[in-house]
Coordinates of C-alpha atoms and ligand atoms in Angstrom, one line a residue:
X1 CA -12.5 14.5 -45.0
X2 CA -14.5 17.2 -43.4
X3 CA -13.5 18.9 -39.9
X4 CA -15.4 19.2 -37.0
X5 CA -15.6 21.0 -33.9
X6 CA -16.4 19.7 -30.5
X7 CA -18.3 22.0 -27.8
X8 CA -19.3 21.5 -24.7
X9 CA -23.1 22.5 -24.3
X10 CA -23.8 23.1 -20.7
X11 CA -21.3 24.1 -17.6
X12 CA -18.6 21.9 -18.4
X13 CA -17.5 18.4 -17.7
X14 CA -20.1 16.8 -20.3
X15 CA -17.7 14.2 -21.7
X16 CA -15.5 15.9 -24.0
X17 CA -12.4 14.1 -23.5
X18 CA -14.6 10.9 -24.1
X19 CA -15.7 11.3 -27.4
X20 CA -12.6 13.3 -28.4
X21 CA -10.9 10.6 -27.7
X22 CA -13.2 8.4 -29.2
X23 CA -13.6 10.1 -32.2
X24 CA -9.9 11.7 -32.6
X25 CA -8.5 8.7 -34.8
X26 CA -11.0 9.7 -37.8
X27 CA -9.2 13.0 -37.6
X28 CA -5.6 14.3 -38.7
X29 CA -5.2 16.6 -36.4
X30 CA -6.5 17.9 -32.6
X31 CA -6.6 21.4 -31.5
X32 CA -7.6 22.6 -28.5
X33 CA -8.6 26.5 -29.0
X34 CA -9.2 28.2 -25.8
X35 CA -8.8 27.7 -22.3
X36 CA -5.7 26.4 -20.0
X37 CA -5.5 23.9 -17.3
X38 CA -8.2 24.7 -16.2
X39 CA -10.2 22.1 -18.3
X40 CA -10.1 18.7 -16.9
X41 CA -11.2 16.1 -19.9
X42 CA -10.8 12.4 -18.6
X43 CA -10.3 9.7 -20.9
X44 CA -10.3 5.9 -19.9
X45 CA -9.0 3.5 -21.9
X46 CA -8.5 -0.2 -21.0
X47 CA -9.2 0.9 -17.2
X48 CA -6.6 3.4 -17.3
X49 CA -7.9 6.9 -16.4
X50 CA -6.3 9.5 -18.0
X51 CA -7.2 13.4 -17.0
X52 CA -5.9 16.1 -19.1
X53 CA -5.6 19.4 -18.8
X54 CA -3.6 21.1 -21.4
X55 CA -2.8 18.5 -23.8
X56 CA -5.7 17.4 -26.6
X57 CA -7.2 14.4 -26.4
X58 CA -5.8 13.3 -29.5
X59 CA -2.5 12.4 -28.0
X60 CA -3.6 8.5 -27.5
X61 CA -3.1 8.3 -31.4
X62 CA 0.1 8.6 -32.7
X63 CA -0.4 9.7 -36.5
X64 CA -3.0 12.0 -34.6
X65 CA -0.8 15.7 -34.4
X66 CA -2.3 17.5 -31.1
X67 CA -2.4 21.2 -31.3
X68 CA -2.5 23.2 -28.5
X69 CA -3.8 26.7 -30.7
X70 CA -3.6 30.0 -30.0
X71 CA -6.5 31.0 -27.7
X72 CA -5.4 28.9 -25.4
X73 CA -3.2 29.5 -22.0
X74 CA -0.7 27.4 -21.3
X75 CA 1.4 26.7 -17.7
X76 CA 4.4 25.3 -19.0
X77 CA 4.8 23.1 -15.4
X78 CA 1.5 21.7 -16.1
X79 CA 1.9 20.7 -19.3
X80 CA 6.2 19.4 -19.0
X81 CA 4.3 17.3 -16.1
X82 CA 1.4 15.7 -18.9
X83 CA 4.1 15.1 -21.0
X84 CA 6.3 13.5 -18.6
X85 CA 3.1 11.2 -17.7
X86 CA 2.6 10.2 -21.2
X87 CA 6.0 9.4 -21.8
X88 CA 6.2 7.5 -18.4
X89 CA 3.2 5.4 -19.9
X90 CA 4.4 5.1 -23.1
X91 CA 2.3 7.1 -24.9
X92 CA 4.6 9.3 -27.1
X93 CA 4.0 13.2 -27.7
X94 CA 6.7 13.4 -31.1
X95 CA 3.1 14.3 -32.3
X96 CA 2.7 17.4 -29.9
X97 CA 2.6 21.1 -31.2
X98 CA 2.4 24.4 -29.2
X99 CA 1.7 27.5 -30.7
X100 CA 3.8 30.3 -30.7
X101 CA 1.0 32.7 -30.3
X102 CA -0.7 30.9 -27.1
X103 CA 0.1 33.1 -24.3
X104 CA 2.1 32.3 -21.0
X105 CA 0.4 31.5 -17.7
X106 CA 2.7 33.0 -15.3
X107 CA 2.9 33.2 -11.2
X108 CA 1.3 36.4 -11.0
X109 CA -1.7 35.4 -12.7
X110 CA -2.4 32.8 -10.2
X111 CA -1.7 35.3 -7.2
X112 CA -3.8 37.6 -8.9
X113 CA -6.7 35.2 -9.5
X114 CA -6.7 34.1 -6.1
X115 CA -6.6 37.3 -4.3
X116 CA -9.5 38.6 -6.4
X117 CA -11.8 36.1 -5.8
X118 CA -10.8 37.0 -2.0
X119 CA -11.8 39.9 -2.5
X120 CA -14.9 39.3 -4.1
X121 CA -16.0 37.4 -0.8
X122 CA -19.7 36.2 -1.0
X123 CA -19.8 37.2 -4.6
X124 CA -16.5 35.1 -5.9
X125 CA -16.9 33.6 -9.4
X126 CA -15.2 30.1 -7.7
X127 CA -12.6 30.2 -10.5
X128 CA -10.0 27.1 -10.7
X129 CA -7.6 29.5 -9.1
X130 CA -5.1 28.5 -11.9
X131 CA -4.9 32.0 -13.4
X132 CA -6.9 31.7 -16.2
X133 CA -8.7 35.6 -15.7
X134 CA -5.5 37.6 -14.9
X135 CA -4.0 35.7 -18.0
X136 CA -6.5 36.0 -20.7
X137 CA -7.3 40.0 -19.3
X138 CA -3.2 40.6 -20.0
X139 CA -3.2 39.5 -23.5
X140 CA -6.1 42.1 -24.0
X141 CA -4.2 44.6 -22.1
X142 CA -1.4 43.5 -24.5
X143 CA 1.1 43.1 -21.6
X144 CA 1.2 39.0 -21.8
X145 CA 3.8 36.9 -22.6
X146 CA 3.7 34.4 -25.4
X147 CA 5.5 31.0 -25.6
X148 CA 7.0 32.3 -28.3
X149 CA 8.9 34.6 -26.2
X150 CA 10.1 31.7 -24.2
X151 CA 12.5 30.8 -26.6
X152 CA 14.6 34.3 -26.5
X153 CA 16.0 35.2 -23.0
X154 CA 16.1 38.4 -23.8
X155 CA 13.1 39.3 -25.5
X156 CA 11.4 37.5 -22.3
X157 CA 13.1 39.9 -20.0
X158 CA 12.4 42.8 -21.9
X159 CA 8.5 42.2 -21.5
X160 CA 8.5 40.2 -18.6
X161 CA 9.9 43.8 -17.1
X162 CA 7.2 45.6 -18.4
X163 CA 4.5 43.5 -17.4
X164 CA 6.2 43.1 -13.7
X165 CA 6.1 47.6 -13.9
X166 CA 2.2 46.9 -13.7
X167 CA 1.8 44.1 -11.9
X168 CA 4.0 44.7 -8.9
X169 CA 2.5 47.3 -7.9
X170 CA -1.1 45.8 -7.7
X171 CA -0.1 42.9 -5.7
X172 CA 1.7 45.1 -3.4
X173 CA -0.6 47.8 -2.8
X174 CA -3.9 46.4 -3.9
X175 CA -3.5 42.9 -2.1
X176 CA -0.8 43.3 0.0
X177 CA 1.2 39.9 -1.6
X178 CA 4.5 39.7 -2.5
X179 CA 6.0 41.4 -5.7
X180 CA 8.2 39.1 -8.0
X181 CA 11.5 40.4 -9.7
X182 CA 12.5 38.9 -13.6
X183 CA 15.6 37.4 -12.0
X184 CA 13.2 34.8 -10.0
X185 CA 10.6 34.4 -12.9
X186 CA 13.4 33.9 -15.4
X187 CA 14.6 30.8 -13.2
X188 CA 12.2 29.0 -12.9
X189 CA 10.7 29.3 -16.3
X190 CA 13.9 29.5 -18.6
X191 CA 14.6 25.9 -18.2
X192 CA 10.9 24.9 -18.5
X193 CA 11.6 26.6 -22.1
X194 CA 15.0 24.6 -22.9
X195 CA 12.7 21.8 -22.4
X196 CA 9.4 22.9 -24.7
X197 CA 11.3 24.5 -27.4
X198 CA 10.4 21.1 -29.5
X199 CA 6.9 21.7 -29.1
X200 CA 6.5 25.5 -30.2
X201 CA 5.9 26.3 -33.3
X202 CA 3.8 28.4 -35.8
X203 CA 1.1 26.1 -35.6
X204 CA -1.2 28.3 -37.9
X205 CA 1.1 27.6 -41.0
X206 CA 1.0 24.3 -40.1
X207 CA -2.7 23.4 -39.4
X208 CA -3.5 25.5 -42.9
X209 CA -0.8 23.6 -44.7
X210 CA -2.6 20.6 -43.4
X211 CA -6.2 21.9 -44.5
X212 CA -4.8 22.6 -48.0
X213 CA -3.4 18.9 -48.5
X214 CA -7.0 17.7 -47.7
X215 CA -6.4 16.6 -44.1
X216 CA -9.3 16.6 -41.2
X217 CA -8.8 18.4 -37.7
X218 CA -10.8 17.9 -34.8
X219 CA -11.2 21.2 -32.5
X220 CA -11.7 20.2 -29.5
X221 CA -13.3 23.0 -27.1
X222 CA -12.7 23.4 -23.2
X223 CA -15.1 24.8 -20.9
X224 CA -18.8 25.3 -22.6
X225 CA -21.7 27.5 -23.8
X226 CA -22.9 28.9 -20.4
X227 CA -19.3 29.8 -19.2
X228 CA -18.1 31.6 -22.7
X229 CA -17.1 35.1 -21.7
X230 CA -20.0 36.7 -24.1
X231 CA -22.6 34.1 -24.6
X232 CA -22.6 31.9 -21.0
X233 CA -23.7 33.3 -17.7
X234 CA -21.4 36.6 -16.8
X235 CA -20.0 37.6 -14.8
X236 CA -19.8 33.4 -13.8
X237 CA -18.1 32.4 -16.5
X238 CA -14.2 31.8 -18.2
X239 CA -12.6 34.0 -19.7
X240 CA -12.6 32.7 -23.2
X241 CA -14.6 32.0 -25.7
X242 CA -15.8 28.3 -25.5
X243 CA -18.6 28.0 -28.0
X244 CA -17.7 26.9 -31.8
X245 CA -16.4 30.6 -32.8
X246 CA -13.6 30.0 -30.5
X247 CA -12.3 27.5 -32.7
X248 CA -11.4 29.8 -35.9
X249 CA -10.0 32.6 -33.8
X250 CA -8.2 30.3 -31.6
X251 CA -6.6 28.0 -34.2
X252 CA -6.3 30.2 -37.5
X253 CA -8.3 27.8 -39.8
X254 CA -11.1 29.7 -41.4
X255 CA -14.4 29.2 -40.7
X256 CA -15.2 27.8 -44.5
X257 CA -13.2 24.5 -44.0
X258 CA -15.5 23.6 -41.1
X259 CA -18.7 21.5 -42.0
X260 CA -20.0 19.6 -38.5
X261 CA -20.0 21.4 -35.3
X262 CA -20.8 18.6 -32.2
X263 CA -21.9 19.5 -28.9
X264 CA -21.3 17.5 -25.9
X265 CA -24.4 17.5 -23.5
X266 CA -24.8 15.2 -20.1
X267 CA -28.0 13.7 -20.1
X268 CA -28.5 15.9 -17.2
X269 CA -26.5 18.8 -16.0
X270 CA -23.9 20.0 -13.6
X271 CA -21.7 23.2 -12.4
X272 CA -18.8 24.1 -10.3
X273 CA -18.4 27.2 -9.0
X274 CA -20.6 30.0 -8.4
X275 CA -23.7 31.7 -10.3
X276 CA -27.2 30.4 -11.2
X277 CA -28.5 26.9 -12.4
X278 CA -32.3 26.7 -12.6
X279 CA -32.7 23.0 -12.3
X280 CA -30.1 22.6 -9.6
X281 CA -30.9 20.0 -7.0
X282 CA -30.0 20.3 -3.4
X283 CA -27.4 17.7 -2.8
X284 CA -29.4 16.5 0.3
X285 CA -32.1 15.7 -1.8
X286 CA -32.3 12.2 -2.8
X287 CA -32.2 13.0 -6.5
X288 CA -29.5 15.7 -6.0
X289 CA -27.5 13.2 -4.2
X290 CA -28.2 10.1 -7.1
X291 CA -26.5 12.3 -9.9
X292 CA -23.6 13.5 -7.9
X293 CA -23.1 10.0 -6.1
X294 CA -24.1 7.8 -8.9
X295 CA -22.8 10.2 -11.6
X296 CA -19.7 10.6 -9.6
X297 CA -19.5 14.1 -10.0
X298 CA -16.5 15.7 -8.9
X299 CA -13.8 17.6 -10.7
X300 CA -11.0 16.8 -12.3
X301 CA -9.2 19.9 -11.8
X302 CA -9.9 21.1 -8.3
X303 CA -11.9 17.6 -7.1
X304 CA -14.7 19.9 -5.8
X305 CA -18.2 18.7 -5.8
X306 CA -20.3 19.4 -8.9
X307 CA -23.9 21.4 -8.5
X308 CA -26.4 18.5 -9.7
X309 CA -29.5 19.0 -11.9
X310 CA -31.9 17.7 -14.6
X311 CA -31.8 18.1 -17.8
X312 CA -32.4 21.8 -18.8
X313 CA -33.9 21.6 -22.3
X314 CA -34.0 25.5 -22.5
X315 CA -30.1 25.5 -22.1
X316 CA -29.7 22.8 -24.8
X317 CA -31.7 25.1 -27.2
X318 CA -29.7 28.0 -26.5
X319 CA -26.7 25.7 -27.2
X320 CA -27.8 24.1 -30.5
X321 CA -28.7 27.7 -31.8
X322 CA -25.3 29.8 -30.8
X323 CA -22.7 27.0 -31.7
X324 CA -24.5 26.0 -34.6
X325 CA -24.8 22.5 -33.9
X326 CA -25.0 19.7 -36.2
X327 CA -25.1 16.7 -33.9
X328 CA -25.2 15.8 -29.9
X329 CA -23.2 13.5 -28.2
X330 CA -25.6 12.6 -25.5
X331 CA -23.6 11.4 -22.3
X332 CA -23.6 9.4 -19.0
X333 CA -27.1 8.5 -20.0
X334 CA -26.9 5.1 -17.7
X335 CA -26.3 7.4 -14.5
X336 CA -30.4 8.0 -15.3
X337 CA -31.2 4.1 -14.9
X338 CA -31.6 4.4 -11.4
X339 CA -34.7 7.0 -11.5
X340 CA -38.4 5.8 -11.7
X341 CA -39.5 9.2 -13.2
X342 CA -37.1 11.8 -15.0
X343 CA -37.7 15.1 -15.2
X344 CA -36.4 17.9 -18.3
X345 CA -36.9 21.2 -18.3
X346 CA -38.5 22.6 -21.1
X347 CA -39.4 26.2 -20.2
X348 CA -38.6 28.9 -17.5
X349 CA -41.0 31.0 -15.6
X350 CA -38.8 34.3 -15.3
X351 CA -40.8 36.6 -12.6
X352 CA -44.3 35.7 -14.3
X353 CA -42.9 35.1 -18.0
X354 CA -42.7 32.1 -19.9
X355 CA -39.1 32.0 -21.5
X356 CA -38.6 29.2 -23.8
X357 CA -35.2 30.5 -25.0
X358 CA -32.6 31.6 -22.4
X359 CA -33.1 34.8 -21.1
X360 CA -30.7 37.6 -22.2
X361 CA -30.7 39.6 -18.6
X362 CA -29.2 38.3 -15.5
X363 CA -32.0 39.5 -13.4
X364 CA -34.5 37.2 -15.1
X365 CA -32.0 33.9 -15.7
X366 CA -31.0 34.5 -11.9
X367 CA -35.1 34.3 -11.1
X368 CA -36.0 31.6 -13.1
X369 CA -38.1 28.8 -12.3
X370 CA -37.8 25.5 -14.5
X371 CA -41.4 24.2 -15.9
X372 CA -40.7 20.2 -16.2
X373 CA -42.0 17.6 -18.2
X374 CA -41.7 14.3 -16.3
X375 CA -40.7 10.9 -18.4
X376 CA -41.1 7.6 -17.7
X377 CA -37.4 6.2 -16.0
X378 CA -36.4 2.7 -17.8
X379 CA -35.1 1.1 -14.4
X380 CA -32.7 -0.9 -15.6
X381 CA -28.6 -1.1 -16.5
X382 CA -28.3 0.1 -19.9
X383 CA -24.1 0.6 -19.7
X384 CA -23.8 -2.7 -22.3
X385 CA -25.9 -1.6 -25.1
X386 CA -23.6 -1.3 -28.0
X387 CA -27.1 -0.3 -30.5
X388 CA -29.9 2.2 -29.9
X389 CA -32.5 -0.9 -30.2
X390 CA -31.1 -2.3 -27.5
X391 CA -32.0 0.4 -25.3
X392 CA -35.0 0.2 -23.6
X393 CA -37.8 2.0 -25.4
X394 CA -37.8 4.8 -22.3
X395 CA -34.6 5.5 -22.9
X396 CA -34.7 5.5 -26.7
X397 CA -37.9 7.6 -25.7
X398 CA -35.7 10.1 -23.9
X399 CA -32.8 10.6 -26.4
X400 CA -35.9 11.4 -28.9
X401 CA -37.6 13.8 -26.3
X402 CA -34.2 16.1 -26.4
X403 CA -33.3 15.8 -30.1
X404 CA -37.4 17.0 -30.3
X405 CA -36.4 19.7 -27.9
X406 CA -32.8 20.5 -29.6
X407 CA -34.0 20.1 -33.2
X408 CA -30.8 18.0 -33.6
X409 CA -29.7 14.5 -34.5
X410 CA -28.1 12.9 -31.2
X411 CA -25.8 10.7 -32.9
X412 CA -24.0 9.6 -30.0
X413 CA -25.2 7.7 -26.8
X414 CA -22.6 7.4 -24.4
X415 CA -23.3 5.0 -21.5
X416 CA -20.6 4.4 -19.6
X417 CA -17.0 6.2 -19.4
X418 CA -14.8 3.6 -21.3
X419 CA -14.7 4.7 -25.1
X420 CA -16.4 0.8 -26.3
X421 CA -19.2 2.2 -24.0
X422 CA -20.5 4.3 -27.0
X423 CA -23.9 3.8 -29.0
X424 CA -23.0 5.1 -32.8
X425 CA -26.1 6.4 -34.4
X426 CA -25.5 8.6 -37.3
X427 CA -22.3 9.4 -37.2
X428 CA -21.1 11.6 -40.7
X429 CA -18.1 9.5 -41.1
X430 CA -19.2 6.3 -40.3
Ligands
GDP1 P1 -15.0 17.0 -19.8 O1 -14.4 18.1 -19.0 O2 -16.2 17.4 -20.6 O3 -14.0 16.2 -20.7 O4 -15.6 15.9 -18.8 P2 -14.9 15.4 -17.4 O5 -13.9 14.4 -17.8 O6 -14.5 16.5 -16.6 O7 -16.2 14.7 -16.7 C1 -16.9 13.7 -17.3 C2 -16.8 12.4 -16.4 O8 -17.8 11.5 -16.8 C3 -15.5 11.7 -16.5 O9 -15.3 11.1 -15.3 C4 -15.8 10.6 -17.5 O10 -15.0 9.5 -17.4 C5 -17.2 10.3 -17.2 N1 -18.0 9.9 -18.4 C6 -18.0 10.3 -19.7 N2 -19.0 9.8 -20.4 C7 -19.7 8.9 -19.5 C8 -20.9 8.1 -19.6 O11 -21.5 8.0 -20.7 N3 -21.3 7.5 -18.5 C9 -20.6 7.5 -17.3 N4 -21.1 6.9 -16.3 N5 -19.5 8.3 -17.2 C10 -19.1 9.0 -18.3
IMO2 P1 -13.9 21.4 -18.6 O1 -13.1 21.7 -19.9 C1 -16.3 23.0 -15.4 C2 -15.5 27.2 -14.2 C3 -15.0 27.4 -12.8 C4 -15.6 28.8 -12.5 C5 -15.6 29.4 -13.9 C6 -14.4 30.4 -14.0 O2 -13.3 20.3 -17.8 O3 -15.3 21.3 -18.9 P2 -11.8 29.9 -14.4 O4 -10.8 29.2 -13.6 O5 -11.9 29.3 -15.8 O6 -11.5 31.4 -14.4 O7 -13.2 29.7 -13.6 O8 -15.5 28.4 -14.9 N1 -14.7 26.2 -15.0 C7 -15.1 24.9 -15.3 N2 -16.2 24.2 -14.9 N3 -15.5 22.4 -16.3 C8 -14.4 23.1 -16.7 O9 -13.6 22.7 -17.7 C9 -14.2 24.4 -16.2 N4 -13.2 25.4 -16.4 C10 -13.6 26.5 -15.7 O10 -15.5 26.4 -11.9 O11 -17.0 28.6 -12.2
MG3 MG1 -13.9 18.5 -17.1

């Protein structure tokens, strides 16, 4: 069967962990391929809300193996504590793998990523604070640790010194924070190690061994398209690369034994943190305050409020065309029932020019002024619907205006958070 990867197609938070996990039992295999815990993918399943931050959202299936690949960042507290959770619940995680290659989110990173963004003041990117940036820029400095150098004390002394040589130093001097010896860093995170050893492995050899017997894998990106490091909005963005590529450099499966790439996209759109959003609504605006209340729009990871907005059509363009889409899940649709009249935007004014793709420099995207096209609102509650006839033909008017505006099939509906509350169009594998 064919693999797939997932993508979110805006600023994050579009649903991913929904359809993943609806979707993840077709597949053999999850992997997520970039990103840490700073990702917060909820899941709900027979009123249970589950939010997950390092662990795929395969992991409700156990003949589904979850993969956490190599692009990704791992905090080895964060993810003992998921596992600890699942196991509590009785969801097992036998089915768990780590890569050897993924690298190591250690204390200094976080100390690092929040003194920086002090530093930044009025300009701060409004990072998760989890380290993310200080961990991704070390593996490119080539001072990082890996988790594969967890599992040799010595080895993880050896490099832990050398990073410490650079590191130490900036905090102290640069910051004025306190330096950390490998003494103190070995304590705490030797016995995490004891503890993950299971998990690590060379999960490249294993996910092409599973390619070659014929098997499916899901990838399942963190993050989206606006906040990948070269094609979202820098410098307010992750530090990874979140659009489809990500999923062959961060996994090790080649590109050719991918055939569907699916993009995640809210039926309208949010943003935490700093850095422009065109169609952003003031939250003391009644229609900025709808979504956020309505949509219940705050995060999963740091539980701050999300920016509100319609739909942008000009981002969901510039999505279908860099991650290559094949199909859109179109999500939280129902949080639109409430609106008489629903505006998309299908075109910037960029100081005097029309821009009907996203613009390339900062200057014009910062300036841009959405053009909308206002559509008829279907007042009603739509979070039953189990077909697309059943919709009401606004809405079914709506999901047609954006696969117009996307050239894509939608070939999901989601109208409510539990996976049953899922409209299956034209699903591939169905
Ligand atoms: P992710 O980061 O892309 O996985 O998304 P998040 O989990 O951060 O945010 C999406 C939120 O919307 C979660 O609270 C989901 O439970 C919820 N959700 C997902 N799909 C739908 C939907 O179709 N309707 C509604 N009302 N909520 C949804
Ligand atoms: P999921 O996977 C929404 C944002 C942060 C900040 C920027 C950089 O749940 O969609 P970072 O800590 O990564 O260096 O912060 O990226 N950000 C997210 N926004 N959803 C996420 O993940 C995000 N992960 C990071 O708010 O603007
Ligand atoms: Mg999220």
């Amino acid at each position: 069967m064919a693999s797939t990867v997932l993508v979110g197609t805006q600023w994050g938070d579009e649903g991913k962990g929904k359809i993943c996990d609806l979707i993840a039992s077709e597949f053999d295999a999850v992997v997520r391929y970039q990103g840490g815990n700073n990702a917060g993918h909820t899941i709900v399943v027979d009123d249970k809300k589950y939010g997950l931050h390092q662990v795929p959202s395969g992991i409700m299936y156990p003949d589904c193996l979850s993969v956490i690949g190599n692009g990704c960042v791992v905090n080895p507290a964060v993810l003992l504590e998921e596992i600890d959770m699942f196991e509590r619940d009785g969801i097992s995680t036998a089915n768990l793998k780590v890569s050897g290659n993924a690298h190591v989110i250690m204390p200094y990173h976080m100390a690092l990523d929040g003194a920086f963004e002090a530093r930044l003041g009025t300009a701060h990117i409004g990072t998760t604070k989890r380290g993310i940036g200080p961990c991704y820029q070390h593996k490119m400095e080539r001072i990082g640790l890996r988790m594969q150098d967890l599992l040799d004390e010595a080895v993880f002394r050896e490099k832990l010194e050398r990073a410490l040589a650079k590191v130490n130093p900036e905090l102290e001097f640069i910051y004025q924070l306190p330096t950390y010896t490998v003494d103190e860093i070995c304590a705490s995170y030797l016995p995490m190690a004891e503890r993950l050893r299971p998990y690590i492995c060379e999960a490249g050899i294993l996910l092409n061994e599973l390619v070659a017997a014929g098997k499916s894998i899901l990838f399942e990106g963190a993050q989206a398209t606006l906040l990948d490091i070269d094609h979202g909005t820098y410098p307010f963005v992750t530090s990874s690369n979140c659009t489809a590529g990500g999923a062959v450099t961060g996994s090790g499966v080649g590109m050719k034994h991918i055939d569907r790439v699916l993009g995640i996209m809210k039926a309208y759109i949010t943003r935490v943190g700093s850095g422009p959003m065109p169609t952003e609504l003031a939250y003391e605006s009644e229609a900025g305050h709808t979504l956020t209340e309505v949509g219940a729009e705050y995060g999963v990871t740091t539980g701050r409020r999300r920016r509100c907005g319609w739909f942008d059509g000009v981002i969901a363009r510039y999505a279908a065309q860099v991650n290559g889409l094949t199909d859109i899940a179109l999500t939280k649709l129902d949080v639109l029932s409430v609106f008489d009249t629903i505006k998309v935007c299908t075109a910037y004014d960029c100081n005097g020019v029309r821009y009907t793709s996203l613009p390339e420099h900062q200057a014009s995207f910062a300036a841009a002024v959405p053009v909308y096209t206002e559509l008829p609102g279907w007042n009603c509650d739509i979070s039953q619907c189990k077909t697309f006839e059943e919709l009401p033909q606004a809405a079914q008017d709506y999901v047609h205006f954006i696969e117009e505006l996307t050239n894509t099939q939608i070939s999901f509906v989601a109208v409510g958070p539990e996976r049953e509350q899922t409209i299956v169009r034209s699903w591939a594998y169905q």
